[in-house]
Tab-separated table of C-alpha atoms in Angstrom:
chain	number	residue	atom	x	y	z
F	1	MET	CA	0.000	0.000	0.000
F	2	VAL	CA	1.558	3.268	-1.126
F	3	ARG	CA	1.126	6.156	1.269
F	4	SER	CA	0.635	9.745	0.095
F	5	ASN	CA	3.710	11.934	0.291
F	6	GLN	CA	4.039	15.368	1.810
F	7	THR	CA	3.557	17.304	-1.473
F	8	SER	CA	0.460	15.631	-2.940
F	9	MET	CA	-3.079	16.028	-1.725
F	10	VAL	CA	-4.567	13.025	0.050
F	11	THR	CA	-7.680	11.585	-1.618
F	12	GLU	CA	-8.232	8.639	0.706
F	13	PHE	CA	-7.381	7.445	4.206
F	14	PHE	CA	-5.919	4.112	5.253
F	15	PHE	CA	-7.189	2.369	8.422
F	16	SER	CA	-4.277	1.141	10.525
F	17	GLY	CA	-6.284	0.329	13.653
F	18	LEU	CA	-7.456	-3.000	12.277
F	19	PRO	CA	-5.573	-6.236	12.989
F	20	GLU	CA	-3.285	-7.458	10.221
F	21	LEU	CA	-3.438	-11.239	10.516
F	22	GLU	CA	-3.719	-12.171	6.826
F	23	ASP	CA	-5.857	-15.362	6.784
F	24	GLY	CA	-6.547	-14.966	10.509
F	25	ASN	CA	-8.802	-11.987	9.832
F	26	LEU	CA	-11.743	-14.422	9.658
F	27	LEU	CA	-11.300	-14.835	13.421
F	28	PHE	CA	-12.456	-11.206	13.724
F	29	PHE	CA	-14.772	-11.089	10.701
F	30	ILE	CA	-17.125	-13.925	11.706
F	31	PRO	CA	-17.779	-12.777	15.343
F	32	LEU	CA	-18.253	-9.174	14.189
F	33	LEU	CA	-20.682	-10.269	11.472
F	34	VAL	CA	-22.668	-12.370	13.977
F	35	ILE	CA	-22.777	-9.437	16.423
F	36	TYR	CA	-23.933	-7.049	13.664
F	37	ILE	CA	-26.717	-9.408	12.560
F	38	PHE	CA	-27.810	-9.813	16.199
F	39	ILE	CA	-27.870	-6.009	16.670
F	40	ILE	CA	-30.040	-5.529	13.576
F	41	ILE	CA	-32.466	-8.364	14.367
F	42	GLY	CA	-32.580	-7.621	18.114
F	43	ASN	CA	-33.375	-3.943	17.645
F	44	LEU	CA	-35.905	-4.647	14.897
F	45	ILE	CA	-37.694	-7.058	17.256
F	46	VAL	CA	-37.772	-4.430	20.025
F	47	PHE	CA	-38.979	-1.755	17.577
F	48	PHE	CA	-41.814	-3.829	16.077
F	49	ALA	CA	-42.788	-5.358	19.438
F	50	VAL	CA	-43.493	-1.856	20.754
F	51	ARG	CA	-45.221	-0.687	17.588
F	52	MET	CA	-47.530	-3.716	17.344
F	53	ASP	CA	-48.511	-4.091	21.016
F	54	THR	CA	-51.098	-1.487	22.011
F	55	HIS	CA	-50.260	-2.024	25.705
F	56	LEU	CA	-46.838	-0.461	25.028
F	57	HIS	CA	-48.146	2.645	23.306
F	58	ASN	CA	-46.925	5.065	25.955
F	59	PRO	CA	-44.042	7.586	26.103
F	60	MET	CA	-41.484	5.293	27.760
F	61	TYR	CA	-41.811	2.476	25.228
F	62	ASN	CA	-42.106	4.916	22.342
F	63	PHE	CA	-38.699	6.348	23.287
F	64	ILE	CA	-37.274	2.809	23.583
F	65	SER	CA	-38.533	1.912	20.093
F	66	ILE	CA	-37.043	5.096	18.593
F	67	PHE	CA	-33.749	4.387	20.378
F	68	SER	CA	-33.702	0.834	18.946
F	69	PHE	CA	-34.396	2.207	15.464
F	70	LEU	CA	-31.494	4.657	15.788
F	71	GLU	CA	-29.205	1.858	17.021
F	72	ILE	CA	-29.701	-0.009	13.729
F	73	TRP	CA	-28.406	2.925	11.688
F	74	TYR	CA	-25.793	3.877	14.300
F	75	THR	CA	-24.046	0.518	13.895
F	76	THR	CA	-24.631	0.441	10.129
F	77	ALA	CA	-22.576	3.633	9.818
F	78	THR	CA	-19.396	1.807	10.886
F	79	ILE	CA	-19.637	-1.994	11.162
F	80	PRO	CA	-20.182	-2.838	7.437
F	81	LYS	CA	-17.029	-0.858	6.581
F	82	MET	CA	-15.130	-2.647	9.371
F	83	LEU	CA	-16.256	-5.980	7.925
F	84	SER	CA	-15.189	-4.910	4.440
F	85	ASN	CA	-11.767	-3.831	5.695
F	86	LEU	CA	-11.227	-7.144	7.476
F	87	VAL	CA	-11.502	-9.072	4.206
F	88	SER	CA	-9.849	-6.475	1.988
F	89	LYS	CA	-6.152	-5.723	1.627
F	90	LYS	CA	-6.882	-2.144	0.597
F	91	ARG	CA	-8.535	-0.942	3.841
F	92	THR	CA	-9.087	2.577	2.545
F	93	ILE	CA	-11.902	5.098	2.577
F	94	SER	CA	-12.292	8.262	0.500
F	95	ILE	CA	-12.218	11.616	2.263
F	96	THR	CA	-15.893	12.141	1.343
F	97	GLY	CA	-16.769	8.668	2.630
F	98	CYS	CA	-14.852	9.354	5.832
F	99	LEU	CA	-16.676	12.650	6.424
F	100	LEU	CA	-20.048	10.995	5.766
F	101	GLN	CA	-19.203	8.151	8.158
F	102	MET	CA	-18.229	10.632	10.899
F	103	TYR	CA	-21.339	12.709	10.287
F	104	PHE	CA	-23.876	9.877	10.394
F	105	PHE	CA	-22.139	7.944	13.179
F	106	HIS	CA	-21.875	10.929	15.518
F	107	SER	CA	-25.209	12.487	14.498
F	108	LEU	CA	-26.972	9.228	15.333
F	109	GLY	CA	-24.939	9.024	18.555
F	110	ASN	CA	-25.949	12.592	19.440
F	111	SER	CA	-29.597	11.756	18.753
F	112	GLU	CA	-29.345	8.701	21.023
F	113	GLY	CA	-27.712	10.764	23.774
F	114	ILE	CA	-30.462	13.395	23.591
F	115	LEU	CA	-33.089	10.649	23.565
F	116	LEU	CA	-31.564	9.004	26.660
F	117	THR	CA	-31.710	12.382	28.418
F	118	THR	CA	-35.357	12.733	27.372
F	119	MET	CA	-36.082	9.225	28.688
F	120	ALA	CA	-34.531	10.110	32.058
F	121	ILE	CA	-36.725	13.211	32.321
F	122	ASP	CA	-39.754	11.113	31.328
F	123	ARG	CA	-39.038	8.619	34.153
F	124	TYR	CA	-38.458	11.520	36.559
F	125	VAL	CA	-41.891	13.001	35.822
F	126	ALA	CA	-43.582	9.552	35.882
F	127	ILE	CA	-42.208	8.584	39.317
F	128	CYS	CA	-41.770	11.936	41.050
F	129	ASN	CA	-44.960	13.544	39.767
F	130	PRO	CA	-47.259	10.644	38.758
F	131	LEU	CA	-50.576	12.520	39.061
F	132	ARG	CA	-49.525	15.138	36.518
F	133	TYR	CA	-47.648	12.725	34.236
F	134	PRO	CA	-50.542	12.090	31.767
F	135	THR	CA	-51.112	15.823	31.317
F	136	ILE	CA	-47.397	16.662	30.994
F	137	MET	CA	-46.144	13.808	28.805
F	138	THR	CA	-48.900	13.912	26.188
F	139	PRO	CA	-48.670	11.888	22.924
F	140	ARG	CA	-48.080	15.150	21.054
F	141	LEU	CA	-45.179	16.173	23.312
F	142	CYS	CA	-43.766	12.650	23.104
F	143	THR	CA	-43.758	12.830	19.287
F	144	GLN	CA	-42.208	16.305	19.336
F	145	LEU	CA	-39.436	15.171	21.692
F	146	SER	CA	-38.683	12.085	19.578
F	147	ILE	CA	-38.519	14.035	16.313
F	148	GLY	CA	-36.684	16.928	17.973
F	149	SER	CA	-33.998	14.592	19.343
F	150	CYS	CA	-33.268	13.276	15.858
F	151	ILE	CA	-33.340	16.657	14.108
F	152	PHE	CA	-31.204	18.385	16.740
F	153	GLY	CA	-28.736	15.486	16.785
F	154	PHE	CA	-28.157	15.844	13.036
F	155	LEU	CA	-28.088	19.654	12.920
F	156	LEU	CA	-25.684	19.906	15.854
F	157	LEU	CA	-22.824	18.261	13.979
F	158	LEU	CA	-23.340	19.793	10.550
F	159	PRO	CA	-21.163	22.952	11.021
F	160	GLU	CA	-18.326	20.828	12.422
F	161	ILE	CA	-18.325	18.445	9.452
F	162	VAL	CA	-18.534	21.340	6.970
F	163	TRP	CA	-15.490	22.938	8.662
F	164	ILE	CA	-13.488	19.690	8.544
F	165	SER	CA	-14.337	19.302	4.835
F	166	THR	CA	-12.505	22.600	4.122
F	167	LEU	CA	-9.234	21.444	5.744
F	168	PRO	CA	-6.309	20.401	3.512
F	169	PHE	CA	-4.971	16.846	3.863
F	170	CYS	CA	-1.578	16.566	2.198
F	171	GLY	CA	0.584	14.449	4.471
F	172	PRO	CA	0.277	10.990	6.070
F	173	ASN	CA	-3.040	9.284	5.441
F	174	GLN	CA	-3.093	6.585	8.144
F	175	ILE	CA	-6.070	6.727	10.508
F	176	HIS	CA	-5.007	4.982	13.703
F	177	GLN	CA	-8.531	3.785	14.452
F	178	ILE	CA	-11.072	1.250	13.176
F	179	PHE	CA	-13.444	3.943	11.844
F	180	CYS	CA	-13.290	7.633	10.986
F	181	ASP	CA	-13.327	9.775	14.103
F	182	PHE	CA	-12.590	13.419	14.856
F	183	GLU	CA	-9.241	13.271	16.614
F	184	PRO	CA	-7.521	10.771	14.253
F	185	VAL	CA	-8.758	12.640	11.162
F	186	LEU	CA	-7.985	16.149	12.429
F	187	SER	CA	-4.465	15.088	13.390
F	188	LEU	CA	-3.816	14.398	9.677
F	189	ALA	CA	-4.787	17.898	8.506
F	190	CYS	CA	-1.958	20.034	7.044
F	191	THR	CA	-2.887	23.045	9.126
F	192	ASP	CA	-2.986	24.265	12.712
F	193	THR	CA	-4.375	21.382	14.777
F	194	SER	CA	-4.966	23.391	17.952
F	195	MET	CA	-8.668	23.133	17.088
F	196	ILE	CA	-8.500	19.500	18.230
F	197	LEU	CA	-8.378	20.683	21.865
F	198	ILE	CA	-11.379	22.971	21.289
F	199	GLU	CA	-13.244	20.047	19.709
F	200	ASP	CA	-12.412	17.904	22.747
F	201	VAL	CA	-13.708	20.587	25.116
F	202	ILE	CA	-16.985	21.005	23.168
F	203	HIS	CA	-17.584	17.248	23.121
F	204	ALA	CA	-16.691	16.942	26.814
F	205	ILE	CA	-19.110	19.721	27.823
F	206	ALA	CA	-21.952	18.114	25.841
F	207	ILE	CA	-21.269	14.677	27.365
F	208	ILE	CA	-20.915	15.976	30.940
F	209	PHE	CA	-24.068	18.114	30.618
F	210	SER	CA	-26.136	15.118	29.460
F	211	VAL	CA	-24.667	12.851	32.147
F	212	LEU	CA	-25.431	15.420	34.862
F	213	ILE	CA	-29.071	15.772	33.781
F	214	ILE	CA	-29.564	11.994	33.711
F	215	ALA	CA	-27.643	11.422	36.964
F	216	LEU	CA	-29.581	14.129	38.832
F	217	SER	CA	-32.867	12.740	37.496
F	218	TYR	CA	-32.019	9.266	38.776
F	219	ILE	CA	-30.757	10.486	42.134
F	220	ARG	CA	-34.141	12.130	42.617
F	221	ILE	CA	-35.974	9.042	41.262
F	222	ILE	CA	-34.112	6.671	43.613
F	223	THR	CA	-34.817	8.994	46.556
F	224	VAL	CA	-38.549	8.910	45.789
F	225	ILE	CA	-38.544	5.124	45.241
F	226	LEU	CA	-36.862	4.501	48.614
F	227	ARG	CA	-39.691	6.411	50.301
F	228	ILE	CA	-42.346	4.042	48.922
F	229	PRO	CA	-43.563	2.063	51.962
F	230	SER	CA	-44.150	-1.345	50.356
F	231	ALA	CA	-41.355	-3.525	48.967
F	232	GLU	CA	-43.583	-4.514	46.044
F	233	GLY	CA	-44.186	-0.861	45.186
F	234	ARG	CA	-40.466	-0.097	45.288
F	235	GLN	CA	-39.666	-3.070	43.062
F	236	LYS	CA	-42.338	-2.130	40.526
F	237	ALA	CA	-41.168	1.503	40.393
F	238	PHE	CA	-37.530	0.552	40.003
F	239	SER	CA	-38.263	-2.078	37.317
F	240	THR	CA	-39.581	0.671	35.021
F	241	CYS	CA	-36.199	2.437	35.237
F	242	ALA	CA	-33.729	-0.453	35.461
F	243	SER	CA	-33.397	-1.095	31.719
F	244	HIS	CA	-32.949	2.594	30.911
F	245	LEU	CA	-30.371	2.953	33.658
F	246	GLY	CA	-28.453	-0.051	32.277
F	247	VAL	CA	-28.424	1.379	28.748
F	248	PHE	CA	-27.369	4.783	30.120
F	249	LEU	CA	-24.384	3.251	31.937
F	250	MET	CA	-23.351	1.252	28.850
F	251	PHE	CA	-23.731	4.175	26.434
F	252	TYR	CA	-22.168	6.987	28.449
F	253	GLY	CA	-19.579	4.708	30.055
F	254	SER	CA	-18.098	3.842	26.656
F	255	VAL	CA	-18.551	7.418	25.387
F	256	SER	CA	-16.678	8.793	28.409
F	257	LEU	CA	-13.774	6.385	27.895
F	258	MET	CA	-13.625	7.448	24.254
F	259	TYR	CA	-13.946	11.229	24.531
F	260	LEU	CA	-13.269	12.390	28.101
F	261	ARG	CA	-9.521	11.874	28.042
F	262	PHE	CA	-8.312	15.069	26.291
F	263	SER	CA	-4.540	14.860	25.711
F	264	ALA	CA	-4.150	11.456	27.410
F	265	THR	CA	-2.879	8.782	25.031
F	266	PHE	CA	-3.595	5.050	25.205
F	267	PRO	CA	-1.764	2.153	23.526
F	268	PRO	CA	-3.211	1.397	20.039
F	269	ILE	CA	-4.687	-1.925	21.173
F	270	LEU	CA	-6.515	-0.211	24.061
F	271	ASP	CA	-7.789	2.485	21.685
F	272	THR	CA	-9.216	-0.247	19.462
F	273	ILE	CA	-10.861	-2.037	22.404
F	274	ILE	CA	-12.476	1.202	23.626
F	275	ALA	CA	-13.719	1.959	20.091
F	276	LEU	CA	-15.243	-1.541	19.868
F	277	MET	CA	-16.988	-1.019	23.222
F	278	PHE	CA	-18.343	2.295	22.003
F	279	ALA	CA	-19.400	1.306	18.476
F	280	VAL	CA	-20.155	-2.431	18.757
F	281	LEU	CA	-20.535	-3.880	22.264
F	282	ALA	CA	-22.837	-1.202	23.731
F	283	PRO	CA	-25.362	-1.552	20.843
F	284	PHE	CA	-25.041	-5.351	21.153
F	285	PHE	CA	-26.167	-5.392	24.805
F	286	ASN	CA	-28.971	-2.818	24.489
F	287	PRO	CA	-31.675	-5.130	23.027
F	288	ILE	CA	-30.672	-7.776	25.583
F	289	ILE	CA	-31.109	-5.305	28.446
F	290	TYR	CA	-34.495	-4.100	27.169
F	291	SER	CA	-35.855	-7.598	26.536
F	292	LEU	CA	-34.545	-9.401	29.635
F	293	ARG	CA	-35.068	-6.679	32.228
F	294	ASN	CA	-38.612	-5.746	31.254
F	295	LYS	CA	-41.607	-8.048	31.785
F	296	ASP	CA	-43.939	-6.114	29.463
F	297	MET	CA	-41.334	-6.119	26.702
F	298	LYS	CA	-40.809	-9.881	27.019
F	299	ILE	CA	-44.560	-10.452	26.674
F	300	ALA	CA	-44.709	-8.171	23.619
F	301	ILE	CA	-41.754	-9.941	21.977
F	302	LYS	CA	-43.380	-13.347	22.566
F	303	LYS	CA	-46.581	-12.058	20.946
F	304	LEU	CA	-44.599	-10.753	17.962
F	305	LEU	CA	-42.742	-14.048	17.483
F	306	CYS	CA	-45.980	-16.038	17.799
F	307	LEU	CA	-47.593	-13.757	15.214
F	308	GLN	CA	-44.710	-14.425	12.817
F	309	LYS	CA	-45.103	-18.191	13.285
F	310	VAL	CA	-48.838	-17.957	12.507
F	311	PHE	CA	-48.107	-15.832	9.416
F	312	TYR	CA	-45.536	-18.271	8.022
F	313	ALA	CA	-47.772	-21.244	8.822
F	314	SER	CA	-50.695	-19.692	6.949
F	315	ALA	CA	-48.440	-18.687	4.046
F	316	SER	CA	-47.162	-22.244	3.626
């Protein structure tokens, strides 16, 4: 693979964060493909289970279904290219393709982060102010919050991507990561890279702000739950929040490891592991958490699977 020299403009990037094991790449390709298929099928099941069960037509499950839908596209922004690179000797991506991957991956991630914050506020109102919950969290507001999370998530990143697209890339073209990300790409620009620190600060503020809102909501929720006199009441109240809390810890835990380190540097292998946690493992566990930790969701999934069996039986 010939690298670009210092005098010519770079037209593509080369991923160097992937393992180079020649024939042994199948050891990574097959598990990653299985995980990707599970993510797609698992989130589709959660999405359609909510949409087809009228008992789950409420704000909390609506947000879960939207989150599952976003997870499908969030992983599709990176994993198919990872799979392609594992079986290809080229392992390159055009600058335009790299910018599009960054935009969709992080826009979908932003939308999920905003949606998780919205879900925390929803649970806060439901548990801390149950009598007013139906009048506050109306179907119209629920729809507006869902759509607003997606629109804001995509608009938020647009100026940043447009700015990066104007930067010249004329030197090394190796991205030391398994997908296109801000810091590895910006470090290759043939211009002042002090903006990387500003980017880190902006991302850190957004992450910390979201984490604080969710954490404060759950501190208040747990305080209210502990005051419920009956053990059964406490268990029922906490069960409605447990799955969301698990997804929150998975999502923001991996995000924090990835983006709240500023100038700290990790060994390449650790960088790759953190990126896999962030882009692959967290989405992998989300449908498991929602289906195993929620009784209503398990019932809805069973109904959906039974309906599919009846459909195929009648079709044959």
